Amino acid sequence: MAFVNLYSDTQTRPTAGMRAAIAEAEVGDEQRGADPTTCALEERVAALLGHEAAVFLPSGTMCNEIAIRLHIRPGGERLLIGRETHTLIAEAGGPAQLSGAVITEVDGDSGMFTADALERAIHGSGPGGRYGPRERLVSVEQTTNMGGGRVWPLEQVRAVLEVARGAGLSTHLDGARLMNAVVASGVDAAAWAGDFDSAWLDFTKGLGAPVGACLAGSAAFIEEAWRWKQMLGGAMRQSGIVAAAGLYALDHHVERLADDHARAKRLAEGLAALPGVELDPATVETNIVIFAVPDAAAFTAALAAEDVEMSQFGPTRMRAVTHLDVDDEGIDRALAAAARVLD
């Protein structure tokens, strides 16, 4: 019986078609601008996100950390960001270590804060002037990770950007699952990302590639990002081997994200009907299902014994994420296992 891995959409393995694209990739030295596959991916992502240029990086975490470092000068500048974002809970304190950032968490529903909440955070964080940290950067995560894969409404994003610009702040889009938002909303990627000072797209989440992400911005911004790529050890050589997977993912794995969303909704509806589960299926918009059970550790262990894996966050909270390696049968098996465990 096949293992059902709902731990994260990072668990995907390259498809046969993607492996063939990797094997056939034309390569060269990316540090000399001589890897044609990497260059093609960077040009494509820049255009896709509505920016002048892009740089291919090993991970989305490096995209976030390089961008934050370029926007924030060490020594008391503030990053305003939603609660429980990946940057805060899963990047090992990078903004503080690498950028010396003072972090303000902005309250919002499911990780999505409003323009009014941002306004309050900017002007309610201290006396300002020479006394307080300087507000410098606003970061938005699309879709929200621990918020349950929610899609920020476009008008809400635009209102947040307007407040940020009015306060003279830079803006950054963590687009780890941006294409999930594109598919769920019907709004193209440039409309989401183009008005931010920097934005990035991950290939290792729902798009199914084994490595890589692209950070986009102005040509000058990306030139500086390249320096930090070099400094942090992210510069590669024949990176077309992995960039080819990103190109293949953009060609073949975007529209199919709708299948993941449908399976997540079905999973949520099935879980919500089980005793002891706290979950509103109406909140599930993309491929992430956040729910509560009485004892998350016991639930996780019992599921593992049934060859089903989900991730635990805290004493009662669980997360399940659908992706291209989980089909309809996998959802059925996960629901049956959860029912047995909770019975």
Short mmCIF file of C-alpha atoms in Angstrom, two decimals:
data_model
loop_
_atom_site.label_atom_id
_atom_site.label_comp_id
_atom_site.label_asym_id
_atom_site.label_seq_id
_atom_site.Cartn_x
_atom_site.Cartn_y
_atom_site.Cartn_z
CA MET A 1 0.00 0.00 0.00
CA ALA A 2 1.50 3.36 -1.03
CA PHE A 3 2.59 5.89 1.57
CA VAL A 4 0.46 9.07 1.57
CA ASN A 5 2.71 12.05 2.20
CA LEU A 6 0.73 15.17 3.13
CA TYR A 7 3.58 16.61 5.20
CA SER A 8 4.23 19.40 2.68
CA ASP A 9 4.23 20.16 -1.03
CA THR A 10 8.04 20.20 -0.72
CA GLN A 11 7.88 16.39 -0.68
CA THR A 12 7.29 16.03 -4.42
CA ARG A 13 9.67 14.04 -6.59
CA PRO A 14 10.55 15.00 -10.17
CA THR A 15 8.22 13.47 -12.75
CA ALA A 16 9.56 11.46 -15.65
CA GLY A 17 9.13 14.44 -17.95
CA MET A 18 10.99 16.71 -15.56
CA ARG A 19 13.82 14.20 -15.21
CA ALA A 20 14.12 14.10 -19.00
CA ALA A 21 14.28 17.90 -19.15
CA ILE A 22 17.01 17.88 -16.50
CA ALA A 23 19.00 15.27 -18.39
CA GLU A 24 18.76 17.17 -21.67
CA ALA A 25 19.46 20.66 -20.28
CA GLU A 26 21.97 22.82 -22.11
CA VAL A 27 24.41 24.11 -19.51
CA GLY A 28 27.34 26.45 -18.96
CA ASP A 29 28.92 28.52 -16.17
CA GLU A 30 26.12 30.56 -14.60
CA GLN A 31 28.60 32.83 -12.80
CA ARG A 32 29.80 34.03 -16.19
CA GLY A 33 26.24 34.34 -17.53
CA ALA A 34 26.98 31.37 -19.77
CA ASP A 35 24.33 28.89 -18.67
CA PRO A 36 21.57 29.31 -21.28
CA THR A 37 18.97 27.33 -19.37
CA THR A 38 19.43 29.37 -16.19
CA CYS A 39 19.37 32.62 -18.16
CA ALA A 40 16.16 31.54 -19.89
CA LEU A 41 14.52 30.76 -16.54
CA GLU A 42 15.58 34.10 -15.04
CA GLU A 43 14.25 36.04 -18.05
CA ARG A 44 10.99 34.13 -17.96
CA VAL A 45 10.41 34.69 -14.24
CA ALA A 46 11.26 38.38 -14.48
CA ALA A 47 8.63 38.79 -17.19
CA LEU A 48 6.14 36.56 -15.36
CA LEU A 49 6.40 38.64 -12.18
CA GLY A 50 6.45 42.00 -13.95
CA HIS A 51 10.03 42.98 -13.09
CA GLU A 52 13.17 43.95 -14.99
CA ALA A 53 15.42 41.09 -13.93
CA ALA A 54 15.66 37.94 -11.82
CA VAL A 55 18.32 35.71 -10.29
CA PHE A 56 18.11 31.94 -9.81
CA LEU A 57 18.81 30.88 -6.22
CA PRO A 58 19.02 27.49 -4.50
CA SER A 59 16.07 28.13 -2.18
CA GLY A 60 13.19 30.40 -1.34
CA THR A 61 14.73 31.07 2.05
CA MET A 62 17.75 32.57 0.29
CA CYS A 63 15.39 34.71 -1.81
CA ASN A 64 13.77 36.11 1.32
CA GLU A 65 17.01 36.66 3.19
CA ILE A 66 18.86 38.34 0.33
CA ALA A 67 15.90 40.60 -0.39
CA ILE A 68 15.53 41.61 3.26
CA ARG A 69 19.27 42.30 3.50
CA LEU A 70 19.13 44.54 0.45
CA HIS A 71 16.11 46.49 1.68
CA ILE A 72 17.21 46.81 5.31
CA ARG A 73 20.44 48.36 6.56
CA PRO A 74 21.72 46.69 9.74
CA GLY A 75 21.43 48.72 12.90
CA GLY A 76 17.85 49.31 13.92
CA GLU A 77 15.59 49.16 10.87
CA ARG A 78 12.20 47.53 11.07
CA LEU A 79 10.63 44.72 9.06
CA LEU A 80 6.82 44.66 9.23
CA ILE A 81 5.42 41.24 8.44
CA GLY A 82 2.39 39.04 9.14
CA ARG A 83 2.36 36.59 12.01
CA GLU A 84 3.55 33.01 11.52
CA THR A 85 5.04 33.65 8.11
CA HIS A 86 7.79 31.37 6.81
CA THR A 87 10.36 34.15 7.24
CA LEU A 88 9.63 34.25 10.96
CA ILE A 89 9.09 30.59 11.85
CA ALA A 90 11.28 28.63 9.43
CA GLU A 91 14.35 30.66 8.44
CA ALA A 92 16.40 30.27 11.63
CA GLY A 93 16.16 33.92 12.62
CA GLY A 94 17.81 35.01 9.38
CA PRO A 95 16.42 38.57 9.28
CA ALA A 96 17.97 39.31 12.67
CA GLN A 97 21.27 37.53 12.03
CA LEU A 98 21.89 38.62 8.44
CA SER A 99 20.16 42.00 8.35
CA GLY A 100 19.99 43.13 11.95
CA ALA A 101 16.27 43.65 11.44
CA VAL A 102 13.87 44.69 14.17
CA ILE A 103 10.71 42.70 13.48
CA THR A 104 7.15 43.87 14.03
CA GLU A 105 4.42 41.27 13.53
CA VAL A 106 1.32 42.83 12.00
CA ASP A 107 -1.97 41.30 13.14
CA GLY A 108 -4.32 39.98 10.50
CA ASP A 109 -6.79 37.26 9.63
CA SER A 110 -5.01 34.04 8.57
CA GLY A 111 -1.76 35.92 7.98
CA MET A 112 -3.39 38.65 5.85
CA PHE A 113 -3.20 42.08 7.46
CA THR A 114 -5.16 45.10 6.29
CA ALA A 115 -3.93 48.52 5.25
CA ASP A 116 -5.37 49.92 8.50
CA ALA A 117 -3.48 47.33 10.56
CA LEU A 118 -0.27 48.21 8.74
CA GLU A 119 -0.93 51.92 9.31
CA ARG A 120 -1.33 51.27 13.05
CA ALA A 121 1.82 49.16 13.16
CA ILE A 122 3.86 51.84 11.41
CA HIS A 123 2.69 54.73 13.57
CA GLY A 124 2.10 52.87 16.82
CA SER A 125 5.51 51.22 17.24
CA GLY A 126 7.20 53.90 19.35
CA PRO A 127 8.17 57.54 19.54
CA GLY A 128 10.01 57.47 16.20
CA GLY A 129 12.63 60.01 15.22
CA ARG A 130 16.01 59.24 16.73
CA TYR A 131 14.43 57.16 19.49
CA GLY A 132 12.84 54.24 17.69
CA PRO A 133 13.79 51.82 14.92
CA ARG A 134 13.20 53.13 11.41
CA GLU A 135 10.39 51.46 9.52
CA ARG A 136 11.96 50.19 6.32
CA LEU A 137 10.28 47.13 4.78
CA VAL A 138 6.83 45.52 4.50
CA SER A 139 6.66 41.85 3.53
CA VAL A 140 3.60 39.96 2.28
CA GLU A 141 3.37 36.15 2.03
CA GLN A 142 1.21 34.85 -0.85
CA THR A 143 -0.38 32.40 -0.24
CA THR A 144 -0.35 32.36 3.55
CA ASN A 145 1.43 29.27 4.83
CA MET A 146 0.27 28.79 8.41
CA GLY A 147 -2.77 30.89 7.61
CA GLY A 148 -4.03 27.87 5.70
CA GLY A 149 -3.05 28.65 2.12
CA ARG A 150 -5.33 31.68 1.99
CA VAL A 151 -5.15 34.02 -1.00
CA TRP A 152 -4.76 37.71 -0.22
CA PRO A 153 -7.47 39.68 -2.07
CA LEU A 154 -5.84 41.80 -4.76
CA GLU A 155 -7.46 45.02 -3.52
CA GLN A 156 -6.16 44.32 -0.03
CA VAL A 157 -2.64 43.86 -1.36
CA ARG A 158 -2.90 47.11 -3.31
CA ALA A 159 -4.15 48.96 -0.25
CA VAL A 160 -1.24 47.63 1.82
CA LEU A 161 1.20 48.70 -0.88
CA GLU A 162 -0.33 52.17 -0.96
CA VAL A 163 0.17 52.59 2.79
CA ALA A 164 3.74 51.31 2.52
CA ARG A 165 4.56 53.70 -0.32
CA GLY A 166 2.98 56.60 1.53
CA ALA A 167 5.24 55.88 4.48
CA GLY A 168 8.31 55.61 2.26
CA LEU A 169 8.77 51.90 2.90
CA SER A 170 10.12 49.22 0.58
CA THR A 171 7.92 46.19 -0.19
CA HIS A 172 8.69 42.50 -0.66
CA LEU A 173 6.51 39.59 -1.81
CA ASP A 174 7.25 36.12 -0.50
CA GLY A 175 5.77 34.21 -3.43
CA ALA A 176 6.58 30.68 -2.34
CA ARG A 177 3.11 29.56 -3.44
CA LEU A 178 2.28 32.48 -5.70
CA MET A 179 1.17 30.24 -8.56
CA ASN A 180 -1.38 28.62 -6.25
CA ALA A 181 -2.83 32.10 -5.77
CA VAL A 182 -2.78 32.70 -9.52
CA VAL A 183 -4.68 29.49 -10.26
CA ALA A 184 -7.16 29.95 -7.41
CA SER A 185 -7.93 33.59 -8.18
CA GLY A 186 -7.51 33.84 -11.94
CA VAL A 187 -5.31 36.92 -11.38
CA ASP A 188 -1.98 36.73 -13.24
CA ALA A 189 1.35 36.69 -11.44
CA ALA A 190 2.45 40.15 -12.60
CA ALA A 191 -0.70 41.69 -11.14
CA TRP A 192 0.19 40.20 -7.77
CA ALA A 193 3.94 40.78 -7.87
CA GLY A 194 4.70 43.65 -10.22
CA ASP A 195 4.08 46.52 -7.78
CA PHE A 196 6.40 45.14 -5.09
CA ASP A 197 10.04 46.27 -4.99
CA SER A 198 11.07 42.62 -4.91
CA ALA A 199 9.25 39.32 -5.36
CA TRP A 200 10.12 35.70 -5.80
CA LEU A 201 8.72 32.43 -7.05
CA ASP A 202 9.49 28.97 -5.70
CA PHE A 203 9.72 25.86 -7.89
CA THR A 204 9.98 23.29 -5.08
CA LYS A 205 6.50 23.64 -3.61
CA GLY A 206 3.44 22.78 -5.70
CA LEU A 207 5.39 23.15 -8.95
CA GLY A 208 7.26 19.95 -8.13
CA ALA A 209 10.91 20.80 -8.86
CA PRO A 210 13.65 19.41 -6.62
CA VAL A 211 15.67 22.63 -6.21
CA GLY A 212 15.43 26.36 -6.73
CA ALA A 213 13.61 29.66 -6.71
CA CYS A 214 13.93 32.98 -8.56
CA LEU A 215 14.13 36.43 -6.95
CA ALA A 216 12.99 39.34 -9.14
CA GLY A 217 13.32 43.11 -8.97
CA SER A 218 14.92 46.01 -10.78
CA ALA A 219 18.12 45.41 -12.72
CA ALA A 220 20.10 47.30 -10.07
CA PHE A 221 18.47 45.31 -7.26
CA ILE A 222 19.28 41.98 -8.93
CA GLU A 223 22.86 43.05 -9.55
CA GLU A 224 23.23 43.57 -5.80
CA ALA A 225 21.37 40.31 -5.12
CA TRP A 226 24.00 38.54 -7.21
CA ARG A 227 26.71 39.87 -4.88
CA TRP A 228 24.88 38.37 -1.90
CA LYS A 229 24.30 35.15 -3.79
CA GLN A 230 28.07 34.93 -4.17
CA MET A 231 28.72 35.90 -0.55
CA LEU A 232 26.28 33.37 0.93
CA GLY A 233 27.54 30.49 -1.21
CA GLY A 234 24.52 30.35 -3.48
CA ALA A 235 26.45 30.88 -6.72
CA MET A 236 26.64 27.74 -8.83
CA ARG A 237 28.25 26.58 -12.06
CA GLN A 238 26.23 24.43 -14.48
CA SER A 239 22.98 25.33 -12.75
CA GLY A 240 20.94 24.64 -15.89
CA ILE A 241 20.69 21.08 -14.60
CA VAL A 242 18.29 22.31 -11.92
CA ALA A 243 16.97 25.42 -13.72
CA ALA A 244 15.59 23.07 -16.38
CA ALA A 245 13.27 21.65 -13.75
CA GLY A 246 11.92 25.15 -13.08
CA LEU A 247 11.23 25.75 -16.76
CA TYR A 248 9.51 22.38 -17.04
CA ALA A 249 7.42 23.17 -13.96
CA LEU A 250 6.22 26.46 -15.43
CA ASP A 251 5.27 24.69 -18.66
CA HIS A 252 3.56 21.64 -17.19
CA HIS A 253 2.73 22.02 -13.48
CA VAL A 254 0.88 25.32 -13.10
CA GLU A 255 -2.62 24.60 -14.38
CA ARG A 256 -2.69 21.27 -12.58
CA LEU A 257 -2.48 23.09 -9.23
CA ALA A 258 -6.28 23.25 -9.51
CA ASP A 259 -6.30 19.48 -8.89
CA ASP A 260 -4.39 19.99 -5.63
CA HIS A 261 -6.87 22.65 -4.57
CA ALA A 262 -9.84 20.38 -5.27
CA ARG A 263 -8.23 17.53 -3.31
CA ALA A 264 -7.45 19.84 -0.38
CA LYS A 265 -11.08 20.93 -0.28
CA ARG A 266 -12.27 17.32 -0.32
CA LEU A 267 -9.77 16.44 2.40
CA ALA A 268 -10.98 19.38 4.50
CA GLU A 269 -14.63 18.44 4.10
CA GLY A 270 -13.88 14.85 5.09
CA LEU A 271 -11.78 15.82 8.11
CA ALA A 272 -14.36 18.35 9.30
CA ALA A 273 -16.94 15.58 9.52
CA LEU A 274 -14.80 13.52 11.92
CA PRO A 275 -15.24 13.62 15.72
CA GLY A 276 -12.82 15.91 17.53
CA VAL A 277 -11.69 17.86 14.44
CA GLU A 278 -11.96 21.64 14.41
CA LEU A 279 -11.96 22.88 10.82
CA ASP A 280 -14.04 25.14 8.59
CA PRO A 281 -13.71 23.81 5.01
CA ALA A 282 -14.82 27.19 3.66
CA THR A 283 -11.43 28.60 4.65
CA VAL A 284 -9.55 26.17 2.38
CA GLU A 285 -8.78 28.06 -0.83
CA THR A 286 -5.67 26.36 -2.21
CA ASN A 287 -3.64 23.30 -1.18
CA ILE A 288 -3.11 23.77 2.57
CA VAL A 289 -5.46 22.44 5.27
CA ILE A 290 -4.93 23.65 8.85
CA PHE A 291 -7.04 21.97 11.51
CA ALA A 292 -7.08 21.09 15.20
CA VAL A 293 -7.41 17.78 17.02
CA PRO A 294 -7.41 17.10 20.77
CA ASP A 295 -3.86 15.64 20.78
CA ALA A 296 -1.77 16.45 17.71
CA ALA A 297 1.24 14.35 18.74
CA ALA A 298 -0.86 11.23 19.26
CA PHE A 299 -2.80 11.88 16.04
CA THR A 300 0.42 12.29 14.05
CA ALA A 301 1.94 9.11 15.44
CA ALA A 302 -1.23 7.08 14.84
CA LEU A 303 -1.47 8.33 11.24
CA ALA A 304 2.16 7.39 10.64
CA ALA A 305 1.33 3.85 11.72
CA GLU A 306 -1.30 3.91 8.96
CA ASP A 307 1.31 5.09 6.39
CA VAL A 308 -0.11 8.61 6.27
CA GLU A 309 2.01 11.63 7.17
CA MET A 310 0.88 15.13 8.13
CA SER A 311 2.77 17.81 10.07
CA GLN A 312 2.16 18.87 13.65
CA PHE A 313 2.35 22.49 14.81
CA GLY A 314 1.83 22.78 18.54
CA PRO A 315 -0.18 20.60 20.91
CA THR A 316 -3.41 20.56 18.88
CA ARG A 317 -2.74 22.07 15.45
CA MET A 318 -2.12 20.05 12.29
CA ARG A 319 -1.29 20.87 8.68
CA ALA A 320 -1.92 18.75 5.59
CA VAL A 321 -0.73 19.86 2.15
CA THR A 322 -1.81 18.38 -1.19
CA HIS A 323 0.54 18.18 -4.17
CA LEU A 324 1.19 16.32 -7.40
CA ASP A 325 2.35 13.15 -5.62
CA VAL A 326 -1.02 12.71 -3.87
CA ASP A 327 -3.89 11.53 -6.05
CA ASP A 328 -7.59 10.96 -5.31
CA GLU A 329 -6.89 7.51 -3.89
CA GLY A 330 -4.36 9.07 -1.53
CA ILE A 331 -6.98 11.47 -0.20
CA ASP A 332 -9.39 8.59 0.32
CA ARG A 333 -6.75 6.62 2.22
CA ALA A 334 -5.82 9.62 4.37
CA LEU A 335 -9.45 10.22 5.32
CA ALA A 336 -10.03 6.55 6.10
CA ALA A 337 -6.92 6.47 8.29
CA ALA A 338 -7.93 9.66 10.10
CA ALA A 339 -11.38 8.21 10.75
CA ARG A 340 -9.90 5.06 12.26
CA VAL A 341 -7.50 7.06 14.42
CA LEU A 342 -10.18 9.41 15.75
CA ASP A 343 -12.85 6.73 16.27
#
